[in-house]
Coordinates of C-alpha atoms and ligand atoms in Angstrom, one line a residue:
X1 CA 109.4 223.0 92.4
X2 CA 106.4 221.2 90.8
X3 CA 107.1 217.8 92.2
X4 CA 110.0 217.8 94.6
X5 CA 110.6 214.0 94.8
X6 CA 110.3 213.4 91.1
X7 CA 112.2 216.5 90.0
X8 CA 115.0 216.0 92.5
X9 CA 115.7 212.3 92.1
X10 CA 114.5 211.6 88.6
X11 CA 113.8 214.7 86.6
X12 CA 117.3 216.1 87.0
X13 CA 118.5 213.2 84.7
X14 CA 116.2 213.9 81.7
X15 CA 118.0 213.6 78.5
X16 CA 121.1 212.2 80.1
X17 CA 122.4 209.1 78.3
X18 CA 124.7 208.3 81.2
X19 CA 124.7 204.8 82.7
X20 CA 122.4 204.3 85.6
X21 CA 121.7 200.6 86.1
X22 CA 124.4 198.0 85.4
X23 CA 122.7 194.6 85.2
X24 CA 124.0 191.2 86.0
X25 CA 123.9 190.1 82.4
X26 CA 126.0 193.1 81.3
X27 CA 123.2 195.2 80.0
X28 CA 123.3 198.9 80.9
X29 CA 120.2 201.1 81.4
X30 CA 120.9 204.8 80.9
X31 CA 119.1 207.5 82.9
X32 CA 117.2 208.5 79.7
X33 CA 116.1 204.9 79.0
X34 CA 115.0 204.5 82.6
X35 CA 113.0 207.7 82.6
X36 CA 111.3 206.8 79.3
X37 CA 110.1 203.6 80.8
X38 CA 108.9 205.4 83.9
X39 CA 107.0 207.9 81.8
X40 CA 105.3 205.2 79.8
X41 CA 104.3 203.5 83.1
X42 CA 103.0 206.8 84.3
X43 CA 100.7 207.1 81.3
X44 CA 99.5 203.6 81.9
X45 CA 98.7 204.2 85.5
X46 CA 96.7 207.3 84.6
X47 CA 94.9 205.4 81.8
X48 CA 94.0 202.6 84.3
X49 CA 92.2 205.3 86.2
X50 CA 94.6 205.9 89.1
X51 CA 94.7 209.5 90.4
X52 CA 97.2 211.3 92.6
X53 CA 97.0 210.0 96.1
X54 CA 95.8 206.5 95.1
X55 CA 97.8 203.6 96.3
X56 CA 99.6 201.1 93.9
X57 CA 100.4 197.8 95.6
X58 CA 103.5 196.2 94.0
X59 CA 104.7 192.7 94.6
X60 CA 107.2 192.0 91.9
X61 CA 110.8 190.7 91.7
X62 CA 113.6 193.3 91.7
X63 CA 114.3 194.6 88.2
X64 CA 114.8 197.9 86.4
X65 CA 111.1 197.7 85.6
X66 CA 110.2 197.5 89.3
X67 CA 112.3 200.6 90.1
X68 CA 110.6 202.4 87.2
X69 CA 107.2 201.7 88.8
X70 CA 108.5 203.6 91.8
X71 CA 109.6 206.5 89.5
X72 CA 106.2 206.4 87.7
X73 CA 104.4 206.7 91.0
X74 CA 106.5 209.7 92.0
X75 CA 105.8 211.3 88.6
X76 CA 102.0 210.7 88.8
X77 CA 101.7 211.5 92.6
X78 CA 100.5 207.9 93.2
X79 CA 101.5 206.4 96.5
X80 CA 104.0 203.5 96.0
X81 CA 103.3 200.5 98.2
X82 CA 106.0 197.8 97.7
X83 CA 105.5 194.4 99.1
X84 CA 107.9 191.7 100.1
X85 CA 107.9 189.0 97.3
X86 CA 107.9 186.3 100.0
X87 CA 104.4 187.3 101.2
X88 CA 101.7 184.8 100.7
X89 CA 98.3 185.6 99.1
X90 CA 96.8 185.8 102.6
X91 CA 99.4 188.5 103.6
X92 CA 99.0 190.4 100.4
X93 CA 95.2 190.4 100.8
X94 CA 95.5 192.3 104.0
X95 CA 97.8 195.0 102.5
X96 CA 95.6 195.5 99.5
X97 CA 92.4 195.7 101.5
X98 CA 93.8 197.9 104.2
X99 CA 95.5 200.4 101.9
X100 CA 92.5 200.4 99.4
X101 CA 95.1 200.0 96.6
X102 CA 93.6 200.7 93.1
X103 CA 96.1 198.5 91.4
X104 CA 97.9 195.3 92.3
X105 CA 101.0 194.6 90.3
X106 CA 102.3 191.0 90.6
X107 CA 104.3 188.3 88.8
X108 CA 102.5 186.2 86.3
X109 CA 103.3 183.2 88.4
X110 CA 101.1 184.6 91.2
X111 CA 98.4 186.2 89.1
X112 CA 95.9 183.3 89.4
X113 CA 96.2 183.3 93.2
X114 CA 96.0 187.1 93.5
X115 CA 93.2 187.7 91.0
X116 CA 90.5 187.1 93.5
X117 CA 92.2 189.4 96.0
X118 CA 92.3 192.2 93.5
X119 CA 88.7 191.6 92.4
X120 CA 87.4 191.5 96.0
X121 CA 89.2 194.8 96.7
X122 CA 88.2 196.5 93.5
X123 CA 91.8 196.8 92.3
X124 CA 93.1 196.3 88.7
X125 CA 95.5 193.3 88.4
X126 CA 98.5 193.7 86.1
X127 CA 101.7 191.8 85.8
X128 CA 105.4 192.5 85.6
X129 CA 107.7 189.5 85.7
X130 CA 111.3 189.0 86.7
X131 CA 112.5 189.5 83.1
X132 CA 110.5 192.7 82.7
X133 CA 107.8 191.1 80.6
X134 CA 104.1 191.1 81.6
X135 CA 100.8 192.7 80.9
X136 CA 101.7 196.0 82.4
X137 CA 105.0 196.4 80.5
X138 CA 103.4 195.2 77.3
X139 CA 100.6 197.8 77.5
X140 CA 103.0 200.6 78.4
X141 CA 105.3 200.0 75.4
X142 CA 103.2 201.8 72.9
X143 CA 102.6 204.8 75.2
X144 CA 104.3 208.3 74.9
X145 CA 107.9 208.5 76.1
X146 CA 107.3 211.7 78.2
X147 CA 104.7 212.5 80.8
X148 CA 103.6 215.8 82.3
X149 CA 104.8 215.4 85.9
X150 CA 101.9 215.9 88.4
X151 CA 102.4 218.8 90.8
X152 CA 103.0 217.8 94.4
X153 CA 104.4 219.3 97.5
X154 CA 106.9 217.9 100.1
X155 CA 104.0 217.2 102.4
X156 CA 102.2 214.9 99.9
X157 CA 102.4 211.2 100.4
X158 CA 105.0 209.3 98.4
X159 CA 104.9 205.8 99.8
X160 CA 103.3 203.4 102.2
X161 CA 105.5 200.8 103.8
X162 CA 103.8 198.2 106.0
X163 CA 105.4 197.3 109.2
X164 CA 104.1 194.7 111.5
X165 CA 103.0 195.5 115.0
X166 CA 103.2 194.0 118.5
X167 CA 99.5 193.3 118.2
X168 CA 100.1 191.2 115.1
X169 CA 98.3 193.7 112.8
X170 CA 100.5 195.4 110.2
X171 CA 100.4 199.2 110.0
X172 CA 100.9 201.2 106.9
X173 CA 103.6 203.8 107.6
X174 CA 102.8 206.9 105.5
X175 CA 105.9 208.6 104.1
X176 CA 105.9 212.0 102.5
X177 CA 108.0 213.3 99.7
X178 CA 109.7 215.5 102.2
X179 CA 110.5 212.5 104.5
X180 CA 112.3 210.7 101.7
X181 CA 114.0 213.8 100.2
X182 CA 115.4 215.2 103.5
X183 CA 116.9 211.8 104.3
X184 CA 118.4 211.3 100.8
X185 CA 120.0 214.8 101.0
X186 CA 121.4 214.2 104.5
X187 CA 122.9 210.9 103.5
X188 CA 124.4 212.0 100.2
X189 CA 126.2 214.7 102.1
X190 CA 127.2 212.6 105.1
X191 CA 128.5 209.7 103.1
X192 CA 129.9 211.9 100.4
X193 CA 128.1 210.3 97.5
X194 CA 128.9 211.7 94.0
X195 CA 128.1 211.0 90.4
X196 CA 131.4 208.9 90.4
X197 CA 129.9 206.3 92.7
X198 CA 129.0 202.8 91.6
X199 CA 126.9 201.2 94.3
X200 CA 126.8 197.4 94.5
X201 CA 123.0 196.9 95.1
X202 CA 122.0 193.4 96.2
X203 CA 119.3 194.4 98.7
X204 CA 115.6 193.9 97.9
X205 CA 113.8 197.1 96.8
X206 CA 110.6 196.6 98.8
X207 CA 112.1 198.0 102.1
X208 CA 113.6 201.2 103.3
X209 CA 117.2 200.0 103.0
X210 CA 117.3 199.0 99.4
X211 CA 114.7 201.4 98.1
X212 CA 115.1 204.7 99.9
X213 CA 118.6 204.5 101.3
X214 CA 120.4 202.8 98.4
X215 CA 118.4 203.9 95.4
X216 CA 117.4 207.4 96.4
X217 CA 120.8 208.5 97.3
X218 CA 122.4 207.1 94.1
X219 CA 119.7 208.9 92.1
X220 CA 120.2 212.1 94.0
X221 CA 124.0 211.9 93.5
X222 CA 123.7 210.9 89.9
X223 CA 125.7 207.7 90.3
X224 CA 125.3 204.2 89.0
X225 CA 124.1 201.0 90.6
X226 CA 125.2 197.4 89.9
X227 CA 121.6 196.3 90.2
X228 CA 121.6 192.6 91.2
X229 CA 118.4 190.6 91.7
X230 CA 119.5 189.3 95.1
X231 CA 122.5 188.6 97.3
X232 CA 124.6 185.8 95.7
X233 CA 128.2 185.5 96.9
X234 CA 129.6 184.4 93.5
X235 CA 128.0 187.3 91.8
X236 CA 128.9 189.8 94.5
X237 CA 132.5 188.7 94.3
X238 CA 132.5 189.0 90.5
X239 CA 131.2 192.6 90.6
X240 CA 133.0 194.0 93.7
X241 CA 136.0 195.2 91.7
X242 CA 133.8 197.6 89.7
X243 CA 132.0 199.1 92.6
X244 CA 132.9 202.0 94.9
X245 CA 130.3 201.5 97.6
X246 CA 128.0 198.8 99.0
X247 CA 125.1 198.7 101.4
X248 CA 124.0 195.6 103.2
X249 CA 122.5 193.9 106.2
X250 CA 125.0 192.3 108.6
X251 CA 124.3 188.8 107.0
X252 CA 125.9 190.2 103.8
X253 CA 129.1 191.0 105.6
X254 CA 129.3 187.7 107.6
X255 CA 128.8 185.8 104.4
X256 CA 131.5 187.8 102.6
X257 CA 133.9 187.1 105.5
X258 CA 133.1 183.4 105.3
X259 CA 134.5 183.3 101.8
X260 CA 138.3 183.2 101.3
X261 CA 137.9 184.9 97.9
X262 CA 136.9 188.1 99.7
X263 CA 140.3 189.8 100.2
X264 CA 141.8 193.2 100.7
X265 CA 142.6 193.2 97.0
X266 CA 139.1 192.4 95.9
X267 CA 137.8 195.4 98.0
X268 CA 140.6 197.8 96.9
X269 CA 138.4 199.8 94.6
X270 CA 135.8 200.3 97.3
X271 CA 135.5 203.5 99.3
X272 CA 132.6 202.7 101.6
X273 CA 130.7 199.7 103.0
X274 CA 127.5 200.5 104.9
X275 CA 125.6 198.2 107.3
X276 CA 122.2 198.5 108.9
X277 CA 118.7 197.1 109.5
X278 CA 120.0 194.8 112.2
X279 CA 122.9 194.9 114.8
X280 CA 126.4 194.4 113.3
X281 CA 128.4 192.5 115.8
X282 CA 131.5 194.3 117.0
X283 CA 133.5 191.2 116.1
X284 CA 132.3 191.4 112.5
X285 CA 133.3 195.0 112.3
X286 CA 136.8 194.2 113.6
X287 CA 137.3 191.1 111.4
X288 CA 136.2 193.0 108.4
X289 CA 138.7 195.7 109.0
X290 CA 141.5 193.1 109.5
X291 CA 140.6 191.5 106.2
X292 CA 140.0 194.5 104.0
X293 CA 141.4 197.5 105.8
X294 CA 137.8 199.0 105.6
X295 CA 135.8 200.0 108.7
X296 CA 132.2 199.2 108.0
X297 CA 130.0 202.3 108.5
X298 CA 127.1 201.3 110.6
X299 CA 123.9 203.4 110.7
X300 CA 120.5 203.1 112.3
X301 CA 117.1 203.6 110.9
X302 CA 113.6 202.2 110.5
X303 CA 110.6 202.2 108.2
X304 CA 108.8 205.0 110.0
X305 CA 111.8 207.3 110.1
X306 CA 114.3 206.4 107.3
X307 CA 117.8 206.9 108.7
X308 CA 118.2 208.4 112.1
X309 CA 121.9 208.1 113.0
X310 CA 125.2 207.3 111.3
X311 CA 128.7 206.7 112.2
X312 CA 130.9 209.4 110.7
X313 CA 132.4 209.2 107.2
X314 CA 135.5 211.0 108.1
X315 CA 135.8 210.6 111.9
X316 CA 136.0 207.4 114.0
X317 CA 133.6 204.6 113.1
X318 CA 133.0 203.0 116.4
X319 CA 132.2 199.3 116.4
X320 CA 129.1 198.4 118.3
X321 CA 127.6 201.9 117.9
X322 CA 125.4 203.5 115.3
X323 CA 127.0 206.9 115.5
X324 CA 125.4 210.3 115.8
X325 CA 122.0 211.8 114.8
X326 CA 122.0 212.9 111.1
X327 CA 121.9 216.7 110.5
X328 CA 118.4 218.1 111.2
X329 CA 117.4 215.1 113.4
X330 CA 117.0 215.4 117.2
X331 CA 117.4 212.3 119.3
X332 CA 116.8 211.8 123.0
X333 CA 116.9 208.9 125.4
X334 CA 113.8 208.8 127.6
X335 CA 112.2 206.8 130.4
X336 CA 109.9 204.3 128.8
X337 CA 107.2 204.8 131.5
X338 CA 107.3 208.6 132.1
X339 CA 108.7 209.8 128.8
X340 CA 111.1 212.1 130.7
X341 CA 114.5 212.7 129.2
X342 CA 117.2 210.7 131.0
X343 CA 120.7 211.9 131.9
X344 CA 123.5 211.2 129.4
X345 CA 124.8 207.7 129.8
X346 CA 121.5 206.1 131.0
X347 CA 119.8 203.4 129.1
X348 CA 116.3 204.2 127.8
X349 CA 113.9 204.5 124.9
X350 CA 115.3 206.1 121.8
X351 CA 113.0 208.9 120.5
X352 CA 113.6 210.9 117.3
X353 CA 112.2 214.0 115.7
X354 CA 112.9 215.6 112.4
X355 CA 111.9 216.0 108.7
X356 CA 112.6 212.2 108.3
X357 CA 109.7 211.2 110.7
X358 CA 106.7 209.8 108.9
X359 CA 103.2 211.2 109.0
X360 CA 101.5 208.4 110.9
X361 CA 99.9 205.0 110.3
X362 CA 97.3 204.8 107.6
X363 CA 93.8 204.9 109.1
X364 CA 95.2 204.1 112.6
X365 CA 95.0 207.3 114.6
X366 CA 95.2 205.5 118.0
X367 CA 98.3 203.6 117.0
X368 CA 99.8 206.7 115.6
X369 CA 99.1 208.6 118.8
X370 CA 100.7 205.8 120.9
X371 CA 104.1 206.1 119.0
X372 CA 104.2 209.6 117.6
X373 CA 104.0 212.3 120.3
X374 CA 102.1 215.5 119.6
X375 CA 105.5 217.4 119.8
X376 CA 106.7 215.3 116.8
X377 CA 109.0 212.9 118.7
X378 CA 108.6 209.3 117.5
X379 CA 109.0 206.5 120.1
X380 CA 111.2 204.0 118.2
X381 CA 110.7 201.0 120.6
X382 CA 114.5 200.6 120.6
X383 CA 116.6 200.9 123.7
X384 CA 119.7 202.9 123.6
X385 CA 122.5 204.7 125.4
X386 CA 124.7 207.6 124.4
X387 CA 128.3 207.4 125.4
X388 CA 130.4 210.3 126.6
X389 CA 131.5 211.1 123.0
X390 CA 127.9 211.2 121.8
X391 CA 127.9 207.9 120.0
X392 CA 124.5 206.0 120.2
X393 CA 124.6 202.4 121.1
X394 CA 121.5 200.3 120.6
X395 CA 121.3 198.0 123.6
X396 CA 118.0 196.2 123.1
X397 CA 114.4 196.6 122.1
X398 CA 111.4 197.6 124.1
X399 CA 109.2 195.9 121.4
X400 CA 108.7 192.2 120.9
X401 CA 110.5 191.9 117.6
X402 CA 112.8 189.4 115.9
X403 CA 115.2 190.6 113.1
X404 CA 116.3 187.7 110.9
X405 CA 118.6 188.5 108.0
X406 CA 117.4 192.1 108.2
X407 CA 113.7 191.2 107.9
X408 CA 111.4 192.1 110.8
X409 CA 109.3 189.4 112.3
X410 CA 106.7 190.2 115.0
X411 CA 106.1 187.1 117.2
X412 CA 102.5 188.0 117.9
X413 CA 101.6 187.4 114.3
X414 CA 103.0 183.9 114.5
X415 CA 101.6 183.2 117.9
X416 CA 98.1 184.0 116.8
X417 CA 98.4 181.4 114.1
X418 CA 100.0 178.7 116.3
X419 CA 97.3 179.2 119.0
X420 CA 94.6 178.3 116.4
X421 CA 96.2 174.9 115.6
X422 CA 94.8 171.6 116.8
X423 CA 96.1 170.5 120.2
X424 CA 97.7 173.9 121.0
X425 CA 96.8 175.6 124.2
X426 CA 99.1 178.6 123.8
X427 CA 102.4 179.5 122.3
X428 CA 105.4 181.9 122.6
X429 CA 107.6 182.8 119.6
X430 CA 111.1 183.9 120.3
X431 CA 114.3 185.0 118.4
X432 CA 117.4 183.1 119.2
X433 CA 121.0 183.8 117.9
X434 CA 121.7 182.4 114.5
X435 CA 125.1 182.4 112.8
X436 CA 123.9 183.5 109.4
X437 CA 120.7 185.5 110.0
X438 CA 121.7 187.1 113.3
X439 CA 118.4 185.9 114.9
X440 CA 116.1 183.0 113.9
X441 CA 112.5 182.2 114.8
X442 CA 111.6 179.5 117.3
X443 CA 108.1 178.6 118.3
X444 CA 107.3 177.2 121.8
X445 CA 104.0 175.3 122.1
X446 CA 102.0 174.2 125.1
X447 CA 99.6 171.3 124.4
X448 CA 96.0 171.6 125.4
X449 CA 95.8 168.0 126.4
X450 CA 93.3 166.9 123.8
X451 CA 95.9 165.4 121.5
X452 CA 99.7 165.6 121.1
X453 CA 100.3 168.6 118.7
X454 CA 101.4 167.3 115.2
X455 CA 104.4 169.6 114.5
X456 CA 104.6 168.7 110.8
X457 CA 100.9 169.5 110.3
X458 CA 101.3 172.7 112.2
X459 CA 104.2 173.8 110.1
X460 CA 102.4 172.9 106.9
X461 CA 99.3 174.8 108.0
X462 CA 101.0 178.0 109.0
X463 CA 103.1 178.0 105.9
X464 CA 99.9 178.6 103.9
X465 CA 99.5 182.0 105.3
X466 CA 103.0 183.0 106.5
X467 CA 106.0 184.1 104.4
X468 CA 108.8 181.6 104.5
X469 CA 111.2 183.9 106.4
X470 CA 108.7 184.2 109.3
X471 CA 108.1 180.5 109.8
X472 CA 109.7 179.0 112.9
X473 CA 112.9 177.2 112.1
X474 CA 112.0 175.0 115.0
X475 CA 108.9 174.2 117.0
X476 CA 109.3 172.9 120.6
X477 CA 106.6 171.5 122.9
X478 CA 106.9 172.5 126.6
X479 CA 104.6 171.5 129.5
X480 CA 104.1 175.2 130.3
X481 CA 105.4 178.7 129.6
X482 CA 107.5 180.4 132.2
X483 CA 105.6 183.3 133.7
X484 CA 106.3 186.1 136.2
X485 CA 104.1 186.8 139.2
X486 CA 101.9 189.0 137.0
X487 CA 101.3 186.1 134.7
X488 CA 103.3 187.6 131.8
X489 CA 105.3 185.1 129.7
X490 CA 109.0 185.4 130.4
X491 CA 110.5 185.3 126.9
X492 CA 113.9 186.1 128.3
X493 CA 113.9 182.8 130.2
X494 CA 112.9 181.0 127.0
X495 CA 115.7 182.8 125.0
X496 CA 118.2 181.8 127.7
X497 CA 117.0 178.2 127.6
X498 CA 117.0 177.8 123.8
X499 CA 119.7 180.4 122.9
X500 CA 122.2 177.7 121.8
X501 CA 119.9 175.9 119.3
X502 CA 121.6 177.3 116.2
X503 CA 125.1 177.8 117.6
X504 CA 127.7 177.0 115.0
Ligands
MLC601 C1 115.7 184.1 103.1 N1 115.3 183.2 104.0 C2 115.2 183.7 105.2 C3 115.6 185.0 105.1 N2 115.9 185.3 103.8 N3 114.9 183.2 106.4 C4 115.0 184.0 107.5 N4 115.4 185.3 107.4 C5 115.7 185.8 106.2 N5 116.1 187.1 106.1 C6 114.9 181.8 103.8 C7 114.6 181.4 102.4 O1 113.2 181.5 102.2 C8 115.1 180.0 102.3 O2 114.2 179.1 102.9 C9 116.3 180.0 103.2 O3 116.1 181.1 104.1 C10 117.6 180.2 102.5 O4 117.5 181.1 101.5 P1 118.8 181.8 100.9 O5 118.7 181.7 99.5 O6 120.1 181.4 101.5 O7 118.5 183.3 101.4 P2 119.0 184.5 100.6 O8 118.2 184.6 99.4 O9 120.4 184.4 100.5 O10 118.5 185.7 101.6 C11 119.1 186.0 102.7 C12 119.4 187.5 102.7 C13 118.0 188.2 102.4 C14 119.9 187.9 104.1 C15 120.3 187.9 101.7 O11 117.1 187.8 103.4 C16 118.1 189.6 102.4 O12 118.4 190.2 101.3 N6 117.8 190.3 103.4 C17 117.8 191.8 103.5 C18 116.5 192.3 104.1 C19 116.4 193.8 104.1 O13 116.6 194.4 103.0 N7 116.1 194.4 105.2 C20 116.0 195.9 105.2 C21 114.7 196.2 105.9 S1 114.6 198.0 106.1 P3 114.0 177.6 102.4 O14 113.6 176.9 103.7 O15 113.0 177.7 101.4 O16 115.3 177.2 101.9 C22 115.0 198.3 107.7 C23 115.3 199.7 108.1 C24 116.7 199.9 108.1 O17 115.2 197.4 108.5 O18 117.3 200.4 109.1 O19 117.3 199.6 107.1
AMP602 P1 112.1 198.1 110.2 O1 110.8 198.2 110.9 O2 112.2 197.0 109.2 O3 112.3 199.4 109.6 O4 113.2 197.9 111.2 C1 113.7 198.9 112.1 C2 114.4 198.3 113.2 O5 115.6 197.6 112.8 C3 114.8 199.3 114.2 O6 113.8 199.7 115.1 C4 115.9 198.6 114.9 O7 115.4 197.8 116.0 C5 116.5 197.8 113.8 N1 117.8 198.4 113.3 C6 118.0 199.1 112.2 N2 119.3 199.4 112.1 C7 119.9 198.9 113.1 C8 121.3 198.9 113.6 N3 122.3 199.4 112.9 N4 121.6 198.2 114.7 C9 120.6 197.6 115.4 N5 119.3 197.6 115.1 C10 119.0 198.2 113.9

């Protein structure tokens, strides 16, 4: 096959005037119209001087055009690098610099702020706005409607997704065409997706869940997506009766359960609800089944590996577990210190190996070696246990990570900023239970004695460089941080002390 990713997901739909994207305003984009747009974008990327293997950094709102940029990257062999639209210019600067992106695509509203970033990094700046307009789309309009797909192999890079690290420095996870395709194939088969499926798509498309899990498998199966810009309860409720499947983070499901309009009847056309990216509480699973008769199918994945495990489509979907390894993926529970495989039933580090596992972190061989063993097993940083029936349960994390509404937040990144603020000696950032987001960010500060820290000024300062969802919901001043005898900050003690802050 000349270009496995493009040919399998996109190329198979050439010439098909079948509905692909159903938009909130009622418009329908057919497969053929979508592929025409992608081909024009591919021409423009080539005209702008991008070559196969170059990176395209993309920070634009969710739209058919945004998805077409992904398709255009696949067709030209350019590495797609999507960025959270909440990231500040400071954050984007790092990603563009680190990846060496040759183009930065952004919204017109952010163009003035990002132009210096693009210039400093030697990248072209182009725009695509929420409504699809922009310099990039305007230039592409006059270009040919077909493009000679660039030859690639399954081992070639398809995307970089940045994932923060415990050191506070983000790492670009390099994903190959084969990583994405193997996972899409496994999931289509496991979750029985077909061309008849209509997926209610309200996730962002700059992360694994909304881009690779949701979009890739719909493309592979030839189905349709009700392609919504974001999760809005009224809109979801209005569109549910037309959908057959939905994917979401747990917040989607708790919000739906909080609405009396969400009834068994409303969900009667659905065949499957999938949850992931953060732990789904067993009580949500149970309440959801009581309300709708549907058992949410929970699966487990991450940026570096796509999906690793899934509850069964046909067998028992067990609340509080993430099911079994997907076909072709090996999973073991190991001792975090020695790496030795633990006996069944013990709690330990989850390690995975298979065609889904990424190639490594971009230009970070040491980080790659720390997490990706030479035998191919990836050390996930999640702690798990396998029950006697083989179901995997995630019991905790061996990494200092907060997951808020499905977004990952690494405390170190925030602590580094807090520590630089006037009057701050040191800080500790923790995640505490939150009724809507699952976990929420709290910053604990110790004063250095020079002056009482001005919390409002600190919040204002860090908001300049930190995306809104990472900013602490609350800052608290303590006389000192709890430490163990080795001097290590005891975050568990802080979580115990402040765990009730956001209780309903
Ligand atoms: C928005 N806000 C958040 C937030 N999302 N704060 C913390 N955590 C979040 N996740 C902020 C907004 O900036 C706003 O701030 C305030 O919260 C309320 O906004 P909202 O309009 O109510 O939020 P909403 O737009 O409804 O977004 C919530 C959400 C969204 C849960 C729908 O965050 C979302 O779509 N999350 C999905 C993330 C995802 O796709 N994760 C997959 C990662 S891939 P203010 O103060 O300005 O009002 C992965 C691998 C895998 O993990 O296994 O899948
Ligand atoms: P990310 O780096 O954004 O890809 O996030 C991956 C992390 O999300 C994993 O390492 C897990 O900690 C977490 N995660 C994903 N799915 C689940 C799930 N179903 N249950 C619990 N945690 C999950």
